[in-house]
Tab-separated table of C-alpha atoms and ligand atoms in Angstrom:
chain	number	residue	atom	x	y	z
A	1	UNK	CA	23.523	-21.235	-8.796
A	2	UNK	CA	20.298	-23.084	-9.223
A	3	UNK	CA	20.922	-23.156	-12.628
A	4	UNK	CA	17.533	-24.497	-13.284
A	5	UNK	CA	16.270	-22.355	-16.719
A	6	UNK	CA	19.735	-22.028	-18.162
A	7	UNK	CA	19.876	-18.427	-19.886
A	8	UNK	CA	22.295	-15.808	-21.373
A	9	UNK	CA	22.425	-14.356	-17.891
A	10	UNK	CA	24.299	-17.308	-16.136
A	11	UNK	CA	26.692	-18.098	-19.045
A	12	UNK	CA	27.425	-14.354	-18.701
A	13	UNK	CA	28.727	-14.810	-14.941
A	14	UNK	CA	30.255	-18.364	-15.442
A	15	UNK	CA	32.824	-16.740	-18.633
A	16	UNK	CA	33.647	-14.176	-15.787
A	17	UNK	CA	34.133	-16.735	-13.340
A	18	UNK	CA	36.361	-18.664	-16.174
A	19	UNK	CA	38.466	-15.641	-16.845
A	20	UNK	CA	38.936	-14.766	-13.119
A	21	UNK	CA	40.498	-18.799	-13.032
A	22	UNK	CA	42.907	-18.284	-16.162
A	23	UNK	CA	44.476	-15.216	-14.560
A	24	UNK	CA	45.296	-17.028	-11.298
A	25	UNK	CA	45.850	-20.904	-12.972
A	26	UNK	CA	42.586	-21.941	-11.020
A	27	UNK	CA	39.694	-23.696	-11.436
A	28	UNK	CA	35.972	-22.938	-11.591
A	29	UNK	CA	33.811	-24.855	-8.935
A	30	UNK	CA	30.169	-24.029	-8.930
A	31	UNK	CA	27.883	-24.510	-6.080
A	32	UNK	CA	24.801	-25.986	-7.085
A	33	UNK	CA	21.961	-25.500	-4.716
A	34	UNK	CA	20.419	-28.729	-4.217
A	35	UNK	CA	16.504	-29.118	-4.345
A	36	UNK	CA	16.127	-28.973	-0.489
A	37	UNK	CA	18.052	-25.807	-0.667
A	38	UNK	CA	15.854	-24.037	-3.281
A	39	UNK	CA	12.573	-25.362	-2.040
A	40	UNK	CA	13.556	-23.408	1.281
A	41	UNK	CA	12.981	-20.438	-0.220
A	42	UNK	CA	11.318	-20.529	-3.662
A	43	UNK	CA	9.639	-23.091	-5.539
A	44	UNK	CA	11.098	-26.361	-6.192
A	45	UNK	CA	13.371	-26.420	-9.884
A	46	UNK	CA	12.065	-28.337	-12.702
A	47	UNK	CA	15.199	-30.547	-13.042
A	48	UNK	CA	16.038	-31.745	-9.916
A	49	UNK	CA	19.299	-31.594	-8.791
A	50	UNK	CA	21.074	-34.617	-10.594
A	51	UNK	CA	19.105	-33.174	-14.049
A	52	UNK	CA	20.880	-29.835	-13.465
A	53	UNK	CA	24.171	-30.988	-12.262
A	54	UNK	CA	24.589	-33.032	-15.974
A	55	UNK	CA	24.238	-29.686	-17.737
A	56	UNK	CA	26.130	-27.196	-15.842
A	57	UNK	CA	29.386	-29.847	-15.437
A	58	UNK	CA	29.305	-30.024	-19.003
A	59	UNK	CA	29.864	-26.235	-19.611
A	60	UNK	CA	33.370	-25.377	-20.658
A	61	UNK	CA	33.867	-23.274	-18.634
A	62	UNK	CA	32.889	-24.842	-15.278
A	63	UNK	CA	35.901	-27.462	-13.774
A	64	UNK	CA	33.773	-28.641	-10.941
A	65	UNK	CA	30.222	-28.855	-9.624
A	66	UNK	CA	29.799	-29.638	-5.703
A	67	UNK	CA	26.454	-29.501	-4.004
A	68	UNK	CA	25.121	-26.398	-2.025
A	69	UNK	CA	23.023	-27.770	0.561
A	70	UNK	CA	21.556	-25.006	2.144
A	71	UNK	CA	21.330	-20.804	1.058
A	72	UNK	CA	24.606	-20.696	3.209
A	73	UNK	CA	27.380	-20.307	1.485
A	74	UNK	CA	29.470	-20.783	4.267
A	75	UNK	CA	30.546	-24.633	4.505
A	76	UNK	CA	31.873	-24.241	0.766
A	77	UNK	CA	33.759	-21.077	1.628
A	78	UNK	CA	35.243	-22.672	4.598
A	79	UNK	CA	36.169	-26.156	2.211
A	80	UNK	CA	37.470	-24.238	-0.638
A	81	UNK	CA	38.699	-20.920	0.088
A	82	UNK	CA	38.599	-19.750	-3.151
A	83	UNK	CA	40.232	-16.868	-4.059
A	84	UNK	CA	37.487	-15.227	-6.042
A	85	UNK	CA	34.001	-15.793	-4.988
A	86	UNK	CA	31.793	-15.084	-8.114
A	87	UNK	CA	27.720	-13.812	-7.600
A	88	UNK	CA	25.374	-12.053	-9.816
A	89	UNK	CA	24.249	-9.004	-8.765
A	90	UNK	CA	20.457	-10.364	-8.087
A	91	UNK	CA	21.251	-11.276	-4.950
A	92	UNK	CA	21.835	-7.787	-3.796
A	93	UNK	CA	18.093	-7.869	-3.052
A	94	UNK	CA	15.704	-10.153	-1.993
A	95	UNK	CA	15.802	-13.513	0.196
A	96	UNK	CA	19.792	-13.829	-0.882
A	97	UNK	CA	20.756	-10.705	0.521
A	98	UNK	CA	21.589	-11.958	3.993
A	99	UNK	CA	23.693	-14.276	2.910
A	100	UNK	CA	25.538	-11.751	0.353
A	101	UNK	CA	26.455	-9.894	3.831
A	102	UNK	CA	27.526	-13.134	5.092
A	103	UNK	CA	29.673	-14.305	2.842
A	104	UNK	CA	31.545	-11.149	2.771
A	105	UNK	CA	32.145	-11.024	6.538
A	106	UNK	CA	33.596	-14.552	5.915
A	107	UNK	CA	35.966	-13.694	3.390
A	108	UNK	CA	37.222	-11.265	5.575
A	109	UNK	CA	37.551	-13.535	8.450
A	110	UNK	CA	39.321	-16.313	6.464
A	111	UNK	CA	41.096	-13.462	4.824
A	112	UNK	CA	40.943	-15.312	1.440
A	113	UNK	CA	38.959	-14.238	-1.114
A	114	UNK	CA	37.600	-11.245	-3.414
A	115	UNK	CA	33.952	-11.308	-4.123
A	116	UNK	CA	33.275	-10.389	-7.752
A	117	UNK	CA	29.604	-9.615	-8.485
A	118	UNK	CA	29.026	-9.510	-12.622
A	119	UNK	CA	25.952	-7.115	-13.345
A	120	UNK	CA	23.240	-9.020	-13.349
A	121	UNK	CA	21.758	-9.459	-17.632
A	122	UNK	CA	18.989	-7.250	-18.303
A	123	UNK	CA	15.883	-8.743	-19.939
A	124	UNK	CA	16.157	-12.104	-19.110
A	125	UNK	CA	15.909	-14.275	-15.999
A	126	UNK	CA	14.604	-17.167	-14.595
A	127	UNK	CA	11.434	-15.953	-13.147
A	128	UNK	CA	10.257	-14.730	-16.362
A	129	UNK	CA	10.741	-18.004	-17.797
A	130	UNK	CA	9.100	-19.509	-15.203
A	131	UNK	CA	6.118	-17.149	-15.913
A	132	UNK	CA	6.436	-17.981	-19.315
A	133	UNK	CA	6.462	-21.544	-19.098
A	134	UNK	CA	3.647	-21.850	-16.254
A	135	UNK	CA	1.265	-20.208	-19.075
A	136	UNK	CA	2.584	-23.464	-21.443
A	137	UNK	CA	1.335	-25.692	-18.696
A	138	UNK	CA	2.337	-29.184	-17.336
A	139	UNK	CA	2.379	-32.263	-18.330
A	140	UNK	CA	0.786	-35.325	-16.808
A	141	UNK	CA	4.049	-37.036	-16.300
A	142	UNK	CA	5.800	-33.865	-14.558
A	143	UNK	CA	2.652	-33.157	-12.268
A	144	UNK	CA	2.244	-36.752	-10.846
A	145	UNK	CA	6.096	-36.369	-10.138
A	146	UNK	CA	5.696	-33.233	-8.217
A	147	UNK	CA	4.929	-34.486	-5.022
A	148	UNK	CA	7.248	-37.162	-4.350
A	149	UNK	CA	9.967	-34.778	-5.204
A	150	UNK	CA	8.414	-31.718	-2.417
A	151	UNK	CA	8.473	-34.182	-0.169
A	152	UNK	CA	11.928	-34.862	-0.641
A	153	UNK	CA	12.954	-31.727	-0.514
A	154	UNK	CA	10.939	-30.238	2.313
A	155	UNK	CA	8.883	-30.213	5.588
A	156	UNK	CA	5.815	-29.486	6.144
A	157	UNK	CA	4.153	-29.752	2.458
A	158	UNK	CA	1.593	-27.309	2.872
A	159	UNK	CA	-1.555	-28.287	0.949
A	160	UNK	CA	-5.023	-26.633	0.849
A	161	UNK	CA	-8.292	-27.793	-0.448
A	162	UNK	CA	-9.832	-26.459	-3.727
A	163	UNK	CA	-12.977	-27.359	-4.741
A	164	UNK	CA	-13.407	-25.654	-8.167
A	165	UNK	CA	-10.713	-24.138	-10.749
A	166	UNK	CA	-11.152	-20.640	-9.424
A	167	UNK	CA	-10.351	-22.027	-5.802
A	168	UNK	CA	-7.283	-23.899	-7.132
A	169	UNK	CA	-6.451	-20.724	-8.846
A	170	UNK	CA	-6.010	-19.043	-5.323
A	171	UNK	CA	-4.191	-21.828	-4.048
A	172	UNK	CA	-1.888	-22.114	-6.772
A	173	UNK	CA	-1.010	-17.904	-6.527
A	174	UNK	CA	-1.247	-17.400	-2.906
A	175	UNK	CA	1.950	-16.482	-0.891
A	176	UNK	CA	3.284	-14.271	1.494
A	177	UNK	CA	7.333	-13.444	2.127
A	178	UNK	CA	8.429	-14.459	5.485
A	179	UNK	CA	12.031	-13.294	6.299
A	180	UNK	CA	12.832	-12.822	2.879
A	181	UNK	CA	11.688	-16.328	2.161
A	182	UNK	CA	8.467	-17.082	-0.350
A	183	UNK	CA	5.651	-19.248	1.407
A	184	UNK	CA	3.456	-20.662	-0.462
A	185	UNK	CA	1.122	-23.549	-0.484
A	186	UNK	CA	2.344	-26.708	-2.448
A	187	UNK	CA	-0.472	-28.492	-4.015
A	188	UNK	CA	-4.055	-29.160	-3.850
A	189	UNK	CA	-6.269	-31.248	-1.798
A	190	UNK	CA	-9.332	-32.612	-3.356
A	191	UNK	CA	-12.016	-33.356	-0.365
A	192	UNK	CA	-14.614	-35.803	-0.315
A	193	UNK	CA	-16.041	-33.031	2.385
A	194	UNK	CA	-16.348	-29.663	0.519
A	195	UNK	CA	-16.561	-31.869	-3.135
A	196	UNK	CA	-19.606	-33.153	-1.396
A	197	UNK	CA	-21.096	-30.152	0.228
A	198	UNK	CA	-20.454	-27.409	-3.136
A	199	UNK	CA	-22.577	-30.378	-4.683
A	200	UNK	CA	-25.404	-29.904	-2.252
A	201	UNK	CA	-24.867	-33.604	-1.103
A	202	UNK	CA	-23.801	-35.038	2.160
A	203	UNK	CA	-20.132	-36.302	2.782
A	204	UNK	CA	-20.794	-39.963	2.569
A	205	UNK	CA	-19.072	-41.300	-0.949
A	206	UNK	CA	-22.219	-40.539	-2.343
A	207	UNK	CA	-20.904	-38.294	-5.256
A	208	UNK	CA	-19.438	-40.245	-8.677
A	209	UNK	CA	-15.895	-40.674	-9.340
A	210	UNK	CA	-16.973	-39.195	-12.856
A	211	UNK	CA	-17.946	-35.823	-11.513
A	212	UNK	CA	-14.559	-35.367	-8.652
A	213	UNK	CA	-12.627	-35.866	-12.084
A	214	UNK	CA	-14.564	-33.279	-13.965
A	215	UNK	CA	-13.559	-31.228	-11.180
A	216	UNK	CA	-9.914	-31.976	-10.962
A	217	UNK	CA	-9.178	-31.717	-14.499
A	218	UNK	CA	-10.645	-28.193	-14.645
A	219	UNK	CA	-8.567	-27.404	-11.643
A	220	UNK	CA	-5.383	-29.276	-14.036
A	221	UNK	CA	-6.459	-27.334	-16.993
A	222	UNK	CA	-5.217	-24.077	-14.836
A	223	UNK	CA	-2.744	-25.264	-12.388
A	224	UNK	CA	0.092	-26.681	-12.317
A	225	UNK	CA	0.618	-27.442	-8.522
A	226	UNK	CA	0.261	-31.431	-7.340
A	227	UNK	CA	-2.772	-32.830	-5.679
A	228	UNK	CA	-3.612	-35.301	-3.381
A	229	UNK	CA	-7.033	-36.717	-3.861
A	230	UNK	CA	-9.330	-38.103	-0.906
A	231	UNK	CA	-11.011	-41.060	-1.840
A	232	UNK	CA	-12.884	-42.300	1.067
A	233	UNK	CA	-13.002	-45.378	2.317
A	234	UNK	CA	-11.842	-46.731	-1.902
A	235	UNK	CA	-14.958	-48.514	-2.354
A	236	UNK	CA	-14.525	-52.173	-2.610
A	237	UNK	CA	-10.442	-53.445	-3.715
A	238	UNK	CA	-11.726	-54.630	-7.252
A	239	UNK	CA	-13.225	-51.351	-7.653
A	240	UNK	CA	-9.987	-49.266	-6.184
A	241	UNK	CA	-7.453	-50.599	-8.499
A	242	UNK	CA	-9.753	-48.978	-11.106
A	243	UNK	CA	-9.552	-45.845	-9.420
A	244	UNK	CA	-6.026	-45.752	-8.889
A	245	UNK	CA	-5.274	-46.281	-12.805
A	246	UNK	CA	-8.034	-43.576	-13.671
A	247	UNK	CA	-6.179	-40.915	-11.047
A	248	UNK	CA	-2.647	-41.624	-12.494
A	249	UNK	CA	-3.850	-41.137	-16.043
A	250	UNK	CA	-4.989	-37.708	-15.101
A	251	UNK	CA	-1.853	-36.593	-13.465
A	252	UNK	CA	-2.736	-36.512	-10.036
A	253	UNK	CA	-0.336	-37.390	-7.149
A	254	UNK	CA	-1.475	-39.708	-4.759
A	255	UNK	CA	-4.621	-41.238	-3.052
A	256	UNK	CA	-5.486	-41.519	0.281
A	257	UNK	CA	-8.150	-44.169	1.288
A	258	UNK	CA	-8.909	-44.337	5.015
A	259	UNK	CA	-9.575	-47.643	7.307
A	260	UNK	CA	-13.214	-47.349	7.151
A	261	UNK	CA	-16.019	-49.635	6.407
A	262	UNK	CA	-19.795	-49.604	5.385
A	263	UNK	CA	-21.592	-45.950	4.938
A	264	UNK	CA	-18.861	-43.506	5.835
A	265	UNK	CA	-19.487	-40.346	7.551
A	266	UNK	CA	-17.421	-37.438	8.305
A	267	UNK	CA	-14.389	-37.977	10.419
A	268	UNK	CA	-15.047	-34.986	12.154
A	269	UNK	CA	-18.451	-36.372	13.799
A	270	UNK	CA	-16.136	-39.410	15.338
A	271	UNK	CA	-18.581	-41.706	17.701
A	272	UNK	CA	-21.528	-39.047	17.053
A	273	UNK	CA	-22.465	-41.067	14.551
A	274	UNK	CA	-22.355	-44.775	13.893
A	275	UNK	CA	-19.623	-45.826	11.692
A	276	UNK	CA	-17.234	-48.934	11.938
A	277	UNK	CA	-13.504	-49.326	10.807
A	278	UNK	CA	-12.064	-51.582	8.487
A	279	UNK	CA	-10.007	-54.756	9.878
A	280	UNK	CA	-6.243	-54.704	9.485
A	281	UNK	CA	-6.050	-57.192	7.116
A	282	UNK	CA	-8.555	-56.427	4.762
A	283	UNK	CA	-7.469	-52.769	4.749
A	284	UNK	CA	-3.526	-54.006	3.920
A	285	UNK	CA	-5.300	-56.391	1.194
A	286	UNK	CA	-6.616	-53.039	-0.481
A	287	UNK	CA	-3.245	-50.999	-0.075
A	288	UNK	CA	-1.290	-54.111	-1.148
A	289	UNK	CA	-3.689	-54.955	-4.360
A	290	UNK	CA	-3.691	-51.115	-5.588
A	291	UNK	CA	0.228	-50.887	-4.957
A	292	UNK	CA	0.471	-53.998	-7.225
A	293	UNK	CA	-1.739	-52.649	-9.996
A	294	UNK	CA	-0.485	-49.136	-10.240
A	295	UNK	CA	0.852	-48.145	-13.237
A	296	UNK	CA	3.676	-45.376	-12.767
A	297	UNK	CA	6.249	-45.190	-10.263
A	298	UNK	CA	5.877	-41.878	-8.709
A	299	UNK	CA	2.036	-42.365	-7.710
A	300	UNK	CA	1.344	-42.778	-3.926
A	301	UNK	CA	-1.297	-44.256	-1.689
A	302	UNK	CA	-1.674	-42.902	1.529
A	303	UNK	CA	-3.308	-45.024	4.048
A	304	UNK	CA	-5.642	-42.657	6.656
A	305	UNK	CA	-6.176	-44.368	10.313
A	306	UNK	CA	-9.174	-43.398	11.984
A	307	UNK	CA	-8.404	-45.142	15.352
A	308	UNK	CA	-8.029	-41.489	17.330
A	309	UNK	CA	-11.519	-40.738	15.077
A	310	UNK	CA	-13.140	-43.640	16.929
A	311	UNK	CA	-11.534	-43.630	20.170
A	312	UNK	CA	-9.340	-47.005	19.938
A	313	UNK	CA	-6.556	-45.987	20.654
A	314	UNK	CA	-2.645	-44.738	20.093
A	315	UNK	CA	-1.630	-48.817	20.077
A	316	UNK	CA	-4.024	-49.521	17.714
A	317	UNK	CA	-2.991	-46.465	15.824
A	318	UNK	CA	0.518	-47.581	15.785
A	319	UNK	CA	-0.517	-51.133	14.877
A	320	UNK	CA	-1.901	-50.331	12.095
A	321	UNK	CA	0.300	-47.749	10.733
A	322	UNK	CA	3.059	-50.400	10.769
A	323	UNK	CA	1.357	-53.077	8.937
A	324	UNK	CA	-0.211	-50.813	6.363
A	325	UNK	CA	2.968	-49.833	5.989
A	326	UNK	CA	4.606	-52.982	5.467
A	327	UNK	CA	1.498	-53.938	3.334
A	328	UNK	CA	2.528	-51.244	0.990
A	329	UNK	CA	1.324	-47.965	1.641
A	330	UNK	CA	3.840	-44.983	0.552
A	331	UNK	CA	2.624	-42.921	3.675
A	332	UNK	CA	0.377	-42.786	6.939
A	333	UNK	CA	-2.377	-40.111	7.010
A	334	UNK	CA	-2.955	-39.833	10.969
A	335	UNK	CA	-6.533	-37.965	12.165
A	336	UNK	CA	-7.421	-36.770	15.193
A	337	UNK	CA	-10.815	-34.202	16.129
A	338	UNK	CA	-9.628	-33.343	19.723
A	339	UNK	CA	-8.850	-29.317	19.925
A	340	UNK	CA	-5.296	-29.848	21.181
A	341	UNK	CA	-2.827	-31.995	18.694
A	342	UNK	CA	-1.458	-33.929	22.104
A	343	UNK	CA	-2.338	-37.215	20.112
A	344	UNK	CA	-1.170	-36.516	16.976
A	345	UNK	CA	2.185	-35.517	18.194
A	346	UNK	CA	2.237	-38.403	20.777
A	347	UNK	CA	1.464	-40.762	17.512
A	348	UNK	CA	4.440	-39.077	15.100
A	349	UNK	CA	6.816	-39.856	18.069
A	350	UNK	CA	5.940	-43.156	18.482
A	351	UNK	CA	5.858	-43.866	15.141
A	352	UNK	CA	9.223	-41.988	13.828
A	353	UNK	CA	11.024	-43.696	17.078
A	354	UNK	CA	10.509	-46.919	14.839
A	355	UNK	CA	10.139	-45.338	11.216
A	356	UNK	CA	12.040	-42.259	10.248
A	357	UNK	CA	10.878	-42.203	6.681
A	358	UNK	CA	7.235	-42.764	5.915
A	359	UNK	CA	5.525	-39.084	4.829
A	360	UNK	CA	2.960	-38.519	7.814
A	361	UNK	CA	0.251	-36.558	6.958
A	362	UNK	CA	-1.796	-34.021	9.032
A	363	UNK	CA	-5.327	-32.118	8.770
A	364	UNK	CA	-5.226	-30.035	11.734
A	365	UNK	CA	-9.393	-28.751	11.080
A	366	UNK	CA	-9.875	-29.204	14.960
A	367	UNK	CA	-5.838	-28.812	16.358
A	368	UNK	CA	-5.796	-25.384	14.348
A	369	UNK	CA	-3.222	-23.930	17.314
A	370	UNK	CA	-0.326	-25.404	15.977
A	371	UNK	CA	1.090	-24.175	12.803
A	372	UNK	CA	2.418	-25.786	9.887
A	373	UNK	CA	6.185	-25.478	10.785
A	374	UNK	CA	5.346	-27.035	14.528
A	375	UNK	CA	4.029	-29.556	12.573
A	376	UNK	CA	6.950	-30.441	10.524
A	377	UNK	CA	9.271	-30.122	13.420
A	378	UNK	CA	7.675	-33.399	14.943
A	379	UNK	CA	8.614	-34.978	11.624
A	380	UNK	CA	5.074	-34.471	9.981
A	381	UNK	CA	5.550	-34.034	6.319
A	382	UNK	CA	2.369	-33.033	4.625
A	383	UNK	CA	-0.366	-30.552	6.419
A	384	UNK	CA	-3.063	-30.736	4.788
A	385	UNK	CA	-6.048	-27.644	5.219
A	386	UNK	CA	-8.832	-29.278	4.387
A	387	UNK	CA	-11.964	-27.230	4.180
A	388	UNK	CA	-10.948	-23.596	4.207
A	389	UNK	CA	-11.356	-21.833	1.130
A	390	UNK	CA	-15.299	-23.096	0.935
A	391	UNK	CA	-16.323	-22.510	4.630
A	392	UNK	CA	-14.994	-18.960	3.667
A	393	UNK	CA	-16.608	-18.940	0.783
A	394	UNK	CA	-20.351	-19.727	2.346
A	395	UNK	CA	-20.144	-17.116	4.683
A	396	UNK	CA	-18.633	-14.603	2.283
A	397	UNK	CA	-21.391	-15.596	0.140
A	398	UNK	CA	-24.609	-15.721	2.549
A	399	UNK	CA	-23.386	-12.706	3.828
A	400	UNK	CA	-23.911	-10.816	0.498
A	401	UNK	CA	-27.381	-12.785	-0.414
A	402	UNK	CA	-28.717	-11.664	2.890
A	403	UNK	CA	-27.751	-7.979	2.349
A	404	UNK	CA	-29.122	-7.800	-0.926
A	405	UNK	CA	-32.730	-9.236	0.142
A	406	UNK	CA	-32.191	-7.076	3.036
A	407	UNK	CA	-31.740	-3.744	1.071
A	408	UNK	CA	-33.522	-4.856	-1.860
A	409	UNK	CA	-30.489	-3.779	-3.746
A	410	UNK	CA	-26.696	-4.823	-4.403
A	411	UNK	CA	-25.354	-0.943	-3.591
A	412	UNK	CA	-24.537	-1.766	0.313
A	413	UNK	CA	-23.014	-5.406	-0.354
A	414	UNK	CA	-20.139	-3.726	-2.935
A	415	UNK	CA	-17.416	-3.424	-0.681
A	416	UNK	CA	-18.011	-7.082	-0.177
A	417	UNK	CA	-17.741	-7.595	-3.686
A	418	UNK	CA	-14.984	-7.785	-5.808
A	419	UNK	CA	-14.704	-4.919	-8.404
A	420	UNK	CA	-16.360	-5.119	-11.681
A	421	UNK	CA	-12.911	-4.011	-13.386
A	422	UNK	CA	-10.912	-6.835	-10.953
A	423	UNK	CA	-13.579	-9.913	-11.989
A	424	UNK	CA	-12.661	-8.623	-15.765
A	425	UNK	CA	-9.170	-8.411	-15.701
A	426	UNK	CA	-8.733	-11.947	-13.400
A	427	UNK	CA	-9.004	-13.947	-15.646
A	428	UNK	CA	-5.953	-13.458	-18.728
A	429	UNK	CA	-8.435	-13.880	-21.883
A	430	UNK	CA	-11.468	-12.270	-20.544
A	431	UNK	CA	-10.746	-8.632	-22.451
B	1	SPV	C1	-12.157	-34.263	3.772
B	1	SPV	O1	-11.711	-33.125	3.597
B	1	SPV	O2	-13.106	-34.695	3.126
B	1	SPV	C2	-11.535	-35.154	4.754
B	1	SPV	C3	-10.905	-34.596	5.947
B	1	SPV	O3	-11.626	-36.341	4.577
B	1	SPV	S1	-12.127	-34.585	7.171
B	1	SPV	O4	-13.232	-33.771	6.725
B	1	SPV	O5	-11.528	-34.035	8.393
B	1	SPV	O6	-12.557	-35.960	7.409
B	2	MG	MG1	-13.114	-36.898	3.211
């Protein structure tokens, strides 16, 4: 079980399991998917796994709780042998089903065991309590959590950029079933590029930490995904530590602040333009400063190198992830705007070779070959999109302002356009 949003359903199939025990003399051992287990296939559980472990091994009628680590049942078959395997019928469809067929080859194999499936309770389950309790919300506390905990439990973090509540709103809902497994993106990435540029103003920390926040809590008010917010080059340390307090009050997840100094430009324009980077020292002073003056535990600061940016170079890449590290920084953003991800890939070995547990992050905008899993295989944690959903957006948009000019009226741009009836139903409220 997950046993996450404890309901009539799983008390149902843990008396069954109880009674199946008292007729042999046995003893009930549930196998409690750990978080890295769930997160491989559906989002991650609101308790994590120690939370949930305290309330199952305190039902009556459980004897034992041991960790599933992955969907396969398999290594606990093999340890236990049980002589009744007990499963709801719910996972007679859907991204358990494999592994239903699985463990009943095994039981034959081991010749051990009798797999008892209780009919699964009508009415009630936890994915319409999970509806019901994403339309109560989240709170601060839980949200700034969130992202410590996906990264613990699994690789690559997919996160994509959302620049208003209705592009958050996509994020958040998105996802696509991939061999019977839900993918979906994580969290939120608040730009400094596309925050700029749906503000008509140029990428170059020129819009108020006052109006990013109006933004993110509107995206909060709807959400309930984590977000990582980019703030630039942080402004000057006495002004940071500021920021950093103001971020964790709202709820959101972590900062990252990249190695830069004086007017910033775009990463993405590298030498094209002038800009300079930050000395090591100075930069660690920040990172070590904001660490000192955070104010919850869970909140991160990311520290973003922009030596590949500015052409000096994988050693001084590596230098300065390992001091910013040791200076205090919870992870390493590493960016790169050549086509192929060579450099990134030859920085994450390098660095991994000497740290295996510092998140990396990833925006592959210019490596866009590789995907997100190749990505995590390298022992990248977090890949972030970073511009998508309003470069779409712009075109989309044009598009339809062009045709209407064009035709001198909207009849030829509706296929382009969402339906009347869809725009008034999107939104829960609206009728
Ligand atoms: C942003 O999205 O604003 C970023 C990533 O900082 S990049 O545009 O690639 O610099
Ligand atoms: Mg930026």
């Amino acid at each position: 079980m997950s046993a996450d949003l404890i309901h009539p359903g799983h008390i149902n199939i843990m008396k069954i399991a109880k009674e199946y025990s008292n007729k042999i003399d046995g003893r009930v051992v549930l196998g409690l998917l750990t978080d890295e287990a769930i997160a491989s296939y559906k989002r991650l559980p609101y308790m994590n796994f120690e939370q949930r472990k305290v309330v199952v091994e305190n039902m009556e009628f459980i004897d034992e709780v041991i960790p599933q680590t992955t969907l396969s049942y398999r290594d606990n078959i093999i340890k236990l042998k049980p002589r009744y395997v007990i499963h709801g019928t719910d996972w007679l469809e859907g991204p358990q089903k494999n592994e239903r067929d699985n463990v009943i080859k095994l039981l034959k194999e081991l010749n051990c065991g009798e797999l008892i499936e209780p009919e699964y309770t009508k009415g009630i389950s936890s994915t319409q309590l999970n509806e019901n309790a994403r339309s109560i919300g989240i709170t601060t506390n839980a949200r700034l959590s969130l992202l410590k905990r996906l990264i613990k439990a699994k690789k690559p973090l997919r996160i994509l950029e959302s620049h208003s509540a209705l592009s958050a709103l996509i994020a958040q809902n998105a996802f696509v079933e991939k061999n019977g497994k839900k993918i979906e993106f994580d969290g939120f990435w608040s730009s400094s590029l596309t925050d700029s540029t749906s503000r008509g103003k140029p990428d170059i920390e020129a819009i108020s930490l006052t109006s990013r926040l109006n933004t993110i809590n509107d995206i909060f008010e709807v959400t309930n995904k984590p977000l990582i917010y980019d703030a630039d080059t942080g402004g000057k340390v006495e002004h940071f530590v500021f920021t950093v307090k103001t971020l964790e009050r709202l709820g959101v997840s972590a900062v990252v602040i990249e190695d830069k100094i004086g007017l910033k430009k775009n990463s993405l324009l590298g030498n094209d333009v002038t800009q300079f980077q930050d000395d090591i020292d100075n930069f660690c002073l920040k990172i070590n400063t904001a660490k000192k003056n955070q104010i919850t535990d869970d909140f991160m600061i990311i520290a973003r190198i922009e030596s590949l940016i500015l052409e000096k170079g994988m050693q001084d890449a590596l230098n300065r992830a390992f001091a910013y590290v040791k200076a205090g920084a919870d992870g390493i953003m590493i960016h790169s705007r050549l086509k192929d991800p060579d450099e990134i890939i030859e920085f994450t070995q390098a660095f991994r070779n000497q740290d295996k547990h510092t998140p990396i992050v990833v925006v592959p905008t210019s490596f866009n070959q590789i995907t997100a899993e190749e990505l995590g295989s390298y022992g990248i944690n977090i890949v972030i999109y970073a511009n998508h959903l309003l470069r779409a957006s712009f075109i989309a948009m044009e598009d339809v302002a062009k045709g209407i000019l064009k035709n001198d009226r909207s009849y030829e741009c509706e296929d382009k356009c969402m339906k009347i009836n869809d725009i008034l139903n999107l939104i829960p409220g609206t009728v």
